[in-house]
CSV table of C-alpha atoms in Angstrom, one decimal:
chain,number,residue,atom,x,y,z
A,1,UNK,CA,9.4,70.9,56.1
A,2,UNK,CA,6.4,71.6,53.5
A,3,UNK,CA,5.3,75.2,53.6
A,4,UNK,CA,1.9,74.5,53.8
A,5,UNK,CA,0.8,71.1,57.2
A,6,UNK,CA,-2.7,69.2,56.4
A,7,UNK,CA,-4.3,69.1,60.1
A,8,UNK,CA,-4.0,65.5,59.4
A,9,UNK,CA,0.2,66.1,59.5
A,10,UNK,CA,0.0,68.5,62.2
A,11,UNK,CA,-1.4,65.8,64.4
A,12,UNK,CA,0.7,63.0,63.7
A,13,UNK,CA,4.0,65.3,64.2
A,14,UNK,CA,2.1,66.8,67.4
A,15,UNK,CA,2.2,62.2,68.3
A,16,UNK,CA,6.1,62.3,67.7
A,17,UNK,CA,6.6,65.7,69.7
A,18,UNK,CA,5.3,64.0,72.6
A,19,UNK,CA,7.1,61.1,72.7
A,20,UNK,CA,4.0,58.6,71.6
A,21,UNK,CA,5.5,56.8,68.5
A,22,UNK,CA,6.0,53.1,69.0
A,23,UNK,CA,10.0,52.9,69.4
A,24,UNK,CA,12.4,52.4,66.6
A,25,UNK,CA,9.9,54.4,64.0
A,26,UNK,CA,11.9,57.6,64.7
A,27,UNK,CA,14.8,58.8,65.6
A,28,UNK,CA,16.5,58.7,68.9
A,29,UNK,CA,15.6,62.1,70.0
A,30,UNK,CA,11.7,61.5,69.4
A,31,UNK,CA,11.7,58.2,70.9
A,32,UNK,CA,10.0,57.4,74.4
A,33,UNK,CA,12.4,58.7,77.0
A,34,UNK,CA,14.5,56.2,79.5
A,35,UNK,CA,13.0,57.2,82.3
A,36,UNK,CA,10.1,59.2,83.9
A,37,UNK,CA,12.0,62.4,84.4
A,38,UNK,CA,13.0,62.1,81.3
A,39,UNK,CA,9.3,61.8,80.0
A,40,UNK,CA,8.5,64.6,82.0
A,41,UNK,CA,11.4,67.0,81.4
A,42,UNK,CA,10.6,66.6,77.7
A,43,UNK,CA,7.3,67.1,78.5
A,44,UNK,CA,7.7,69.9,80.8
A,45,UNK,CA,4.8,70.0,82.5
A,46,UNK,CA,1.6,66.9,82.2
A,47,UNK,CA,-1.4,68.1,83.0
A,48,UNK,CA,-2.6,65.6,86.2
A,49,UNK,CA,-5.9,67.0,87.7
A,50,UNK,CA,-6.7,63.3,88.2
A,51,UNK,CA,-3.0,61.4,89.8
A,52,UNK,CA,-3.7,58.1,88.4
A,53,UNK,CA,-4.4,59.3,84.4
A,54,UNK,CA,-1.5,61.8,85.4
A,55,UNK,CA,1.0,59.1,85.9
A,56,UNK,CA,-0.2,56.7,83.2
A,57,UNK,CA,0.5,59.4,80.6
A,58,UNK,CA,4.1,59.3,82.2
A,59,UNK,CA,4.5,56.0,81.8
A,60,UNK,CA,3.3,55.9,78.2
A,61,UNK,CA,6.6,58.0,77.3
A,62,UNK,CA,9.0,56.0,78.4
A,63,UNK,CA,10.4,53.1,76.9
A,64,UNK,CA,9.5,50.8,80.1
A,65,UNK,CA,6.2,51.8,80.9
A,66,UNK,CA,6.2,50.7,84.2
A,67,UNK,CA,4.2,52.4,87.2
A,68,UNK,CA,6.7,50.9,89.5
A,69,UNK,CA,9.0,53.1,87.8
A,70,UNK,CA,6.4,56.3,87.8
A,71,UNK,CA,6.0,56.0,91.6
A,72,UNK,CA,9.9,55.7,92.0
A,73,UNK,CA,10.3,59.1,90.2
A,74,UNK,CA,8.1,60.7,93.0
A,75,UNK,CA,9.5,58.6,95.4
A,76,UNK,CA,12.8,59.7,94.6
A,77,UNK,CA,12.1,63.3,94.4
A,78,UNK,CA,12.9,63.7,90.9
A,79,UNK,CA,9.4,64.6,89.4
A,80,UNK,CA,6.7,66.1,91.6
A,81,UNK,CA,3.2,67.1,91.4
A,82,UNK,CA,1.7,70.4,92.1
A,83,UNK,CA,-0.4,73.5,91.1
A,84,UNK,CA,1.1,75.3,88.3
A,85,UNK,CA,-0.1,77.2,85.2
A,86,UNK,CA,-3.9,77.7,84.8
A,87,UNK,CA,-4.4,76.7,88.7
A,88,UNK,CA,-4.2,73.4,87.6
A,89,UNK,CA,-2.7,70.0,89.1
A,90,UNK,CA,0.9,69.1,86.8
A,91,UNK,CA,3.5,67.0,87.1
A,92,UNK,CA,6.7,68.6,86.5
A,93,UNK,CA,10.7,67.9,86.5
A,94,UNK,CA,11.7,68.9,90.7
A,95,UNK,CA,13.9,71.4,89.2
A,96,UNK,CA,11.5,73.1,87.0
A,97,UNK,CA,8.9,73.6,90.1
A,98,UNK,CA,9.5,76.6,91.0
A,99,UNK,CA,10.0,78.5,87.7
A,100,UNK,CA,6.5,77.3,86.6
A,101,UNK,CA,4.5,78.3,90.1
A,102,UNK,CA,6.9,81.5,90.1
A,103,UNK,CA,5.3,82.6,86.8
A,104,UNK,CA,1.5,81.5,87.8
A,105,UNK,CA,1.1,82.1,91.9
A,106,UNK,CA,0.4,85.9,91.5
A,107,UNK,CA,-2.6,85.4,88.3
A,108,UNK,CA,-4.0,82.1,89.7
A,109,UNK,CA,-4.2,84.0,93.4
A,110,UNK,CA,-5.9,87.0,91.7
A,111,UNK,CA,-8.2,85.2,90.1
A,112,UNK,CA,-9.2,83.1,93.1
A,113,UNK,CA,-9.4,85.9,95.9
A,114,UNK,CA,-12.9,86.3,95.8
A,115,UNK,CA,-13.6,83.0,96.1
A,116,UNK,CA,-10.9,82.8,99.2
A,117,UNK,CA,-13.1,85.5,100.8
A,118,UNK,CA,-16.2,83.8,100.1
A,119,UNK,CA,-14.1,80.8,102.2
A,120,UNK,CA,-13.4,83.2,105.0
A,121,UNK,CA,-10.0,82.6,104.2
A,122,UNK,CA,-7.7,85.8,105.3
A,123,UNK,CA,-3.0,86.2,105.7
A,124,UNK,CA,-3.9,84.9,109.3
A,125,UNK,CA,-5.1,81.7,108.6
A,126,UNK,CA,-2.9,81.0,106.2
A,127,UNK,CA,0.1,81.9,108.5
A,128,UNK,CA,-1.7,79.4,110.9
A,129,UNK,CA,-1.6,76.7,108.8
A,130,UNK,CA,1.7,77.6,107.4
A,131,UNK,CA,3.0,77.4,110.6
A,132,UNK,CA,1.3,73.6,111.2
A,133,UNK,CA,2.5,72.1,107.7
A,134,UNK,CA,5.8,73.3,108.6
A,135,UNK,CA,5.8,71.9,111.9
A,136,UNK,CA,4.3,69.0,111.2
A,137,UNK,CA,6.5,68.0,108.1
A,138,UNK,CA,9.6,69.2,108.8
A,139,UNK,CA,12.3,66.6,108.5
A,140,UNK,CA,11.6,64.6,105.9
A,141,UNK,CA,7.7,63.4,107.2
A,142,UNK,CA,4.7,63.1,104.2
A,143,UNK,CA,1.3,63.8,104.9
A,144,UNK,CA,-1.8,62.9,103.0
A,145,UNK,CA,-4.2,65.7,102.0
A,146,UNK,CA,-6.6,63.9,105.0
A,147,UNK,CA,-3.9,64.1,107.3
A,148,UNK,CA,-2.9,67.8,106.7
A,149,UNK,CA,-7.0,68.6,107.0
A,150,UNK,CA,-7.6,67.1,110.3
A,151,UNK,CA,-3.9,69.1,111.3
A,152,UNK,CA,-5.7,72.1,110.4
A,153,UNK,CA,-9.1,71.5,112.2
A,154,UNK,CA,-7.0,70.7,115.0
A,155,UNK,CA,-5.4,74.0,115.0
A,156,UNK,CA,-8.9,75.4,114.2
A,157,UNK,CA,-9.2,75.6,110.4
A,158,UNK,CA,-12.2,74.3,109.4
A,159,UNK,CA,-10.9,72.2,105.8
A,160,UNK,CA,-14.6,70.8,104.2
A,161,UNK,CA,-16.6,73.1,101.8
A,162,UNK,CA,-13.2,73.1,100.0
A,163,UNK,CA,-11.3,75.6,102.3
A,164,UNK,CA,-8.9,73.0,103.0
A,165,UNK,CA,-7.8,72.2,99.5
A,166,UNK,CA,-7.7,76.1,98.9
A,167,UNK,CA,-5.6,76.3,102.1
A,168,UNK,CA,-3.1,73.8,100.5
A,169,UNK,CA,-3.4,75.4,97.2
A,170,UNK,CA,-1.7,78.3,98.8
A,171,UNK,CA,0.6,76.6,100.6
A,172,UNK,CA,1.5,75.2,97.2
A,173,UNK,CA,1.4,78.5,95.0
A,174,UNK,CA,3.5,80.0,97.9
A,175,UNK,CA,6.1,77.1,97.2
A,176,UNK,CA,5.5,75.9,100.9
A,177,UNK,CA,4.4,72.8,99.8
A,178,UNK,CA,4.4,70.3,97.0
A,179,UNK,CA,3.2,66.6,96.3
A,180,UNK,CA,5.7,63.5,96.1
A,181,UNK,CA,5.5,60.3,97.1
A,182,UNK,CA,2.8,57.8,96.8
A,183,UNK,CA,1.5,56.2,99.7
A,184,UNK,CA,-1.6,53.5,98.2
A,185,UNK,CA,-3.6,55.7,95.6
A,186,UNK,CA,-2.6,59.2,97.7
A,187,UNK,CA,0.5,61.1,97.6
A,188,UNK,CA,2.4,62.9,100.2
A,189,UNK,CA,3.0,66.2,100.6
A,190,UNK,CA,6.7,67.8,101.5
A,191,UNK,CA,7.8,70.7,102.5
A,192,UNK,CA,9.2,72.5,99.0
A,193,UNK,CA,12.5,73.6,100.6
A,194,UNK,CA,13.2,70.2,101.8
A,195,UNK,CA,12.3,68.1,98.6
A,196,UNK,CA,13.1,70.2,95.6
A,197,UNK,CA,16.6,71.0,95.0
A,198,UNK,CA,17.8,74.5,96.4
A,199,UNK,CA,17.9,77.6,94.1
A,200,UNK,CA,15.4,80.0,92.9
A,201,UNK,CA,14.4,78.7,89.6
A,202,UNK,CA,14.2,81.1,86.7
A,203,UNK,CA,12.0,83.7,86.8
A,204,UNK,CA,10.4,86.9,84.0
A,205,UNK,CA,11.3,86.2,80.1
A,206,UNK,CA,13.9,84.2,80.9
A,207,UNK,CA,11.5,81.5,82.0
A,208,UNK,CA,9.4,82.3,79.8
A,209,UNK,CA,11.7,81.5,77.0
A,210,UNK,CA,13.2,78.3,78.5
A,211,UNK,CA,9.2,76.6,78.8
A,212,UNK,CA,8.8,78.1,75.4
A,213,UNK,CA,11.9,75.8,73.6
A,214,UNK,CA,10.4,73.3,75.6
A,215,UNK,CA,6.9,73.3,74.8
A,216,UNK,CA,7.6,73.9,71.0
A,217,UNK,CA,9.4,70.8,71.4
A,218,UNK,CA,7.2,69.0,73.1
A,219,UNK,CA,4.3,69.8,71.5
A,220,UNK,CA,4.6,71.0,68.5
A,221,UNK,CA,3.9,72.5,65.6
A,222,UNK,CA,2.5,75.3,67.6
A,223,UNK,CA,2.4,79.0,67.8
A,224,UNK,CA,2.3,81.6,70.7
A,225,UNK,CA,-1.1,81.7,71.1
A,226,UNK,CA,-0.5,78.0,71.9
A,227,UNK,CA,1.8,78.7,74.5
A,228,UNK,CA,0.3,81.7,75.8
A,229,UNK,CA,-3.1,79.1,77.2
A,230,UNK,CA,-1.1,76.4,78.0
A,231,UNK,CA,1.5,78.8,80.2
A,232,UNK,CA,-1.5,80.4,81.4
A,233,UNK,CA,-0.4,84.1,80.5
A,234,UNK,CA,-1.3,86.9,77.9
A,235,UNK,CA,-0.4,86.4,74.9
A,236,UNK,CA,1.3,89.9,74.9
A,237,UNK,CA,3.3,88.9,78.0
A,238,UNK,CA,4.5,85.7,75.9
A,239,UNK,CA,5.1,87.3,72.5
A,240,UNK,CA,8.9,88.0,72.7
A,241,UNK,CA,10.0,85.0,74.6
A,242,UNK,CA,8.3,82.7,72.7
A,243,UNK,CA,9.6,84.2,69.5
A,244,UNK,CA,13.0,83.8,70.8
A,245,UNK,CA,12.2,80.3,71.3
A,246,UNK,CA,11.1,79.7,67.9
A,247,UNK,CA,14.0,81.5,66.3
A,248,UNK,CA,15.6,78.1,66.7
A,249,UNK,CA,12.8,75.6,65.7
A,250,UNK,CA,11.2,75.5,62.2
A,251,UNK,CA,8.1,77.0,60.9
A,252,UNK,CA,5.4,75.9,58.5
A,253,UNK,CA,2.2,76.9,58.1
A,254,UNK,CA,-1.3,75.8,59.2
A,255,UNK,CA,-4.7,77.2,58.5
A,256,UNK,CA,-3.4,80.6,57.9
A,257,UNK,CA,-1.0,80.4,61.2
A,258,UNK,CA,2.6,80.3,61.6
A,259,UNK,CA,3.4,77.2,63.5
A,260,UNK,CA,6.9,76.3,64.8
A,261,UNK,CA,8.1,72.6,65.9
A,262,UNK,CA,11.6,71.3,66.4
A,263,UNK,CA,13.9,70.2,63.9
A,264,UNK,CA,13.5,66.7,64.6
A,265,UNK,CA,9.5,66.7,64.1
A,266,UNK,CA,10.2,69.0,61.2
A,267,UNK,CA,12.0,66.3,59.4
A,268,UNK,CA,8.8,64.0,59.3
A,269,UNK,CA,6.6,66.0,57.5
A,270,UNK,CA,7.8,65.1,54.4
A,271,UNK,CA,7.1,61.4,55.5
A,272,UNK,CA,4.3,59.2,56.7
A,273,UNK,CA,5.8,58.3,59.8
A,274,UNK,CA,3.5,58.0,62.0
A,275,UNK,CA,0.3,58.1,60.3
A,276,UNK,CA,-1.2,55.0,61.0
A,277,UNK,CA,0.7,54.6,64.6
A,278,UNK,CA,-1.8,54.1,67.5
A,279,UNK,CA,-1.7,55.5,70.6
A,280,UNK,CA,-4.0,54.7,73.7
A,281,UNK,CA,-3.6,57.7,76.1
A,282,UNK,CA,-5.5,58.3,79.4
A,283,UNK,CA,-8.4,61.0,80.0
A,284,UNK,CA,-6.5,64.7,80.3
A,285,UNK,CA,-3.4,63.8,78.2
A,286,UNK,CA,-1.1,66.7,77.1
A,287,UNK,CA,-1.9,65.1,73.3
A,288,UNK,CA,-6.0,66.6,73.9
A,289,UNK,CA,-5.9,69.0,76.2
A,290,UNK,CA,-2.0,70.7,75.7
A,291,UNK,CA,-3.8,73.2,73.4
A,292,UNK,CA,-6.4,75.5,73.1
A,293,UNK,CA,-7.8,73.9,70.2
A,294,UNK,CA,-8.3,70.5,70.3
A,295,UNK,CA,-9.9,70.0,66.7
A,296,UNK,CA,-6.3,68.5,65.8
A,297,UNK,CA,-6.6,65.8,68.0
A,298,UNK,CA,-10.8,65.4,68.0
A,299,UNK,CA,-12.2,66.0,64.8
A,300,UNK,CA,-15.8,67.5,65.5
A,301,UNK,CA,-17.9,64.6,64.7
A,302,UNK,CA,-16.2,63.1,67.5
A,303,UNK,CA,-16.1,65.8,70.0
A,304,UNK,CA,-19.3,65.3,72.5
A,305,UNK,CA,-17.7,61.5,72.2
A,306,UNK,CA,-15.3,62.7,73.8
A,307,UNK,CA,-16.6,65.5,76.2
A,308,UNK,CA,-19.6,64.6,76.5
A,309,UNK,CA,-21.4,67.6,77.1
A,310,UNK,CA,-18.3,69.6,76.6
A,311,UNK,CA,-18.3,70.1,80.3
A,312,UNK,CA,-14.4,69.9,80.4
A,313,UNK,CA,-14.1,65.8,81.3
A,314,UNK,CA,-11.8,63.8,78.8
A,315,UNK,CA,-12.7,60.8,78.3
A,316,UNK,CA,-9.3,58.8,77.0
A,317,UNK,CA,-9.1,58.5,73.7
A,318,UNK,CA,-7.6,55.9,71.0
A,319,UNK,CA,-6.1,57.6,68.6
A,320,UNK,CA,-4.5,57.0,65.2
A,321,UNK,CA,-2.0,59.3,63.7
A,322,UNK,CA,-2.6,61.6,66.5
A,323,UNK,CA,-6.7,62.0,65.6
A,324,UNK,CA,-8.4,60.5,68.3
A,325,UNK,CA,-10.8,57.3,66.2
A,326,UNK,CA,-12.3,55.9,70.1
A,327,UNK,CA,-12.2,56.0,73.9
A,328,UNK,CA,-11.6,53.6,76.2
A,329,UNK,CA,-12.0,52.7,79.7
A,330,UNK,CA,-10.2,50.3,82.5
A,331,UNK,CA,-12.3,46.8,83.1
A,332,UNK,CA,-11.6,43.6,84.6
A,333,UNK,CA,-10.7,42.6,87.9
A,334,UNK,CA,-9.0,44.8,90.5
A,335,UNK,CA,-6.2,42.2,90.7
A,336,UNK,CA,-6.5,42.2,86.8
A,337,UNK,CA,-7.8,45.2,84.9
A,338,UNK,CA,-8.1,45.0,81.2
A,339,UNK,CA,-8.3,48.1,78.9
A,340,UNK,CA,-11.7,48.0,77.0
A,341,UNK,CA,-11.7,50.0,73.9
A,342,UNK,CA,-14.6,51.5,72.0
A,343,UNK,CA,-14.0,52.4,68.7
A,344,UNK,CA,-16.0,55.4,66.1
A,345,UNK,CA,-14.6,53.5,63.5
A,346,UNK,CA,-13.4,50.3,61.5
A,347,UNK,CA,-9.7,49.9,61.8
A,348,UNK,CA,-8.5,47.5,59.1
A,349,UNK,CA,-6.1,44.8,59.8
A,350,UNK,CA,-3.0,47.0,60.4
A,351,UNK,CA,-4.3,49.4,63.2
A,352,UNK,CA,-6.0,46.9,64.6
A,353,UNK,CA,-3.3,44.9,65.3
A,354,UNK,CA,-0.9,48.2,66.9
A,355,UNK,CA,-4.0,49.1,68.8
A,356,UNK,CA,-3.6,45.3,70.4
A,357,UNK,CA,-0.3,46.8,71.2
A,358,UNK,CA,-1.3,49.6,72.5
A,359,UNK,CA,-4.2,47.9,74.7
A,360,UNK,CA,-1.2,45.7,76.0
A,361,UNK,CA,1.7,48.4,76.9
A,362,UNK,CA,-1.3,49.7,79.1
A,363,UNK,CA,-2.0,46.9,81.1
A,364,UNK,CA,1.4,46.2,81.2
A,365,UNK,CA,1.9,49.6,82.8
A,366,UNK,CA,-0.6,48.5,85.4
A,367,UNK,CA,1.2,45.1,85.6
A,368,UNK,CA,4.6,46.5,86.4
């Protein structure tokens, strides 16, 4: 790999990293997955604060792209949804589940109990309503989020001014409950201990330096100050793991930074693959929003284009090379939505024609 990355390289190898090169313009290992666990063991974690964005950016990693097949995955049991690092909604591999809420429950707790106070939330409610999710859902039954509120006004729990979703936060950081299948546009939640498979999970540097391999190949080029945001953890608490991790991967440099990435992605930096490949990813994707900086994926004249406002809403982005070049939003019918691009800037014959791809592997997504 070349000593020195151009942001411009950075970004397109960050593209194959994450799975979003068309197929057959890498190899094997960077091409979209089989299958949504697949996409989102790679992944390890996609961020999915809003489900239906969350499962989309699924879907655009796989070779299928079908949301039949996303909504399978959680139907199945093999990916779920829940609140990991940075008290935030992911998807994640079942098996990975309760490594990454083991590493976050005890910061993301800390850094909401005033805010549970303010909520009048105290160990005996929360053993109440313990007590009724496990009652209610034991033996295999779902329950919407409305369905688990009115269980816990019924056991006298008030849920609205957002003390219900902080309840089930809880629940959730406490690996009591997690989110699986879909029922319409909501998703059930199970009891962990039924749903997940059995076993502790790893736990301390050793987690630390199994989600570090995988973000680095996921992800990168990156470095541990990367990893440390993204994991949600100092980046003294990360150091050593993640330098384990990228003891294995390659290193280049980057704006006076050491950035590591894995073999496989290292091997296209001598090349242009991928520098004129367009993506079309959904607001939140791990491509914007899996790093603290996002200047790699939104150059600056874009940015309030993109966040308006900055006010921490990403708008989905058309990208080319990995550098975002337009948003886009979901038109047409109900029984026929159409994606309806808007673009910073001329795209010449070429791009315009893979965005047409791109516009169509969407609404096939939604088709399927």
């Amino acid at each position: 790999m070349p000593h020195g990355l151009r942001t411009t390289a950075v970004a397109r190898l960050r593209l194959a990293a994450q799975g979003l090169l068309p197929l057959g313009s890498a190899g094997d290992l960077l091409a979209p997955a089989a299958d949504p666990a697949a996409a989102v063991r790679r992944m390890g974690a996609l961020q999915s604060q809003d489900l239906q964005s969350g499962l989309l950016a699924i879907g655009l990693r796989t070779r299928t792209c079908a949301a039949s097949e996303v909504a399978g995955a959680l139907a199945n049991g093999s990916i779920v949804r829940t609140w990991t690092m940075r008290g935030t909604l992911f998807t994640v591999a079942a098996e990975d589940a309760r490594t990454f809420v083991g590493l976050a429950h005890e910061r993301v707790m800390r850094a909401a109990s005033s805010r549970h106070r303010n909520l009048g939330i105290s160990e005996e409610d929360v053993a109440v309503v313990r007590k009724v999710a496990e009652d209610r859902l034991a033996g295999g039954v779902g329950l919407t989020r409305a369905e688990l509120f009115e269980a816990f006004e019924a056991a006298g729990q008030p849920s609205g001014a957002q003390r219900g979703i902080h309840l089930i936060s809880i629940l959730s950081h406490r690996m009591v409950l997690v989110q699986g299948p879909l029922r319409g546009r909501q998703q059930e939640f199970r009891l962990a201990d039924e749903w997940l498979p059995p076993g502790p999970g790893l736990a301390g540097d050793d987690a630390l330096e199994h989600l570090a391999e995988r973000y680095i190949a996921s992800h990168g080029p990156v470095d541990e100050r990367d990893f440390a945001w993204w994991i949600g953890q100092p980046v003294g608490r990360v150091r050593g793991p993640f330098r384990a991790a990228a003891s294995r991967a390659a290193a280049a440099e980057h704006a006076g930074r050491t950035l590591f990435c894995s073999q496989e992605v290292a091997a296209l930096a001598g090349s242009r693959t991928g520098a004129r490949a367009v993506a079309a990813v959904p607001g939140f994707d791990e491509l914007a929003i899996g790093y603290p900086d996002r200047s790699v994926a939104i150059p600056d004249p874009y940015l309030q284009r993109l966040v308006p406002g900055t006010n921490g809403l990403f708008k989905a982005m058309v990208t080319v090379g990995g550098r975002a070049v337009g948003t886009w939003t979901k038109g047409g019918r109900p029984t026929a939505p159409r994606v309806e691009p808007e673009l910073f800037e001329d795209l010449g014959p070429a791009a315009s024609a893979a965005l047409a791809r791109a516009v169509a592997r969407i609404e096939s997504y939604w088709a399927g």
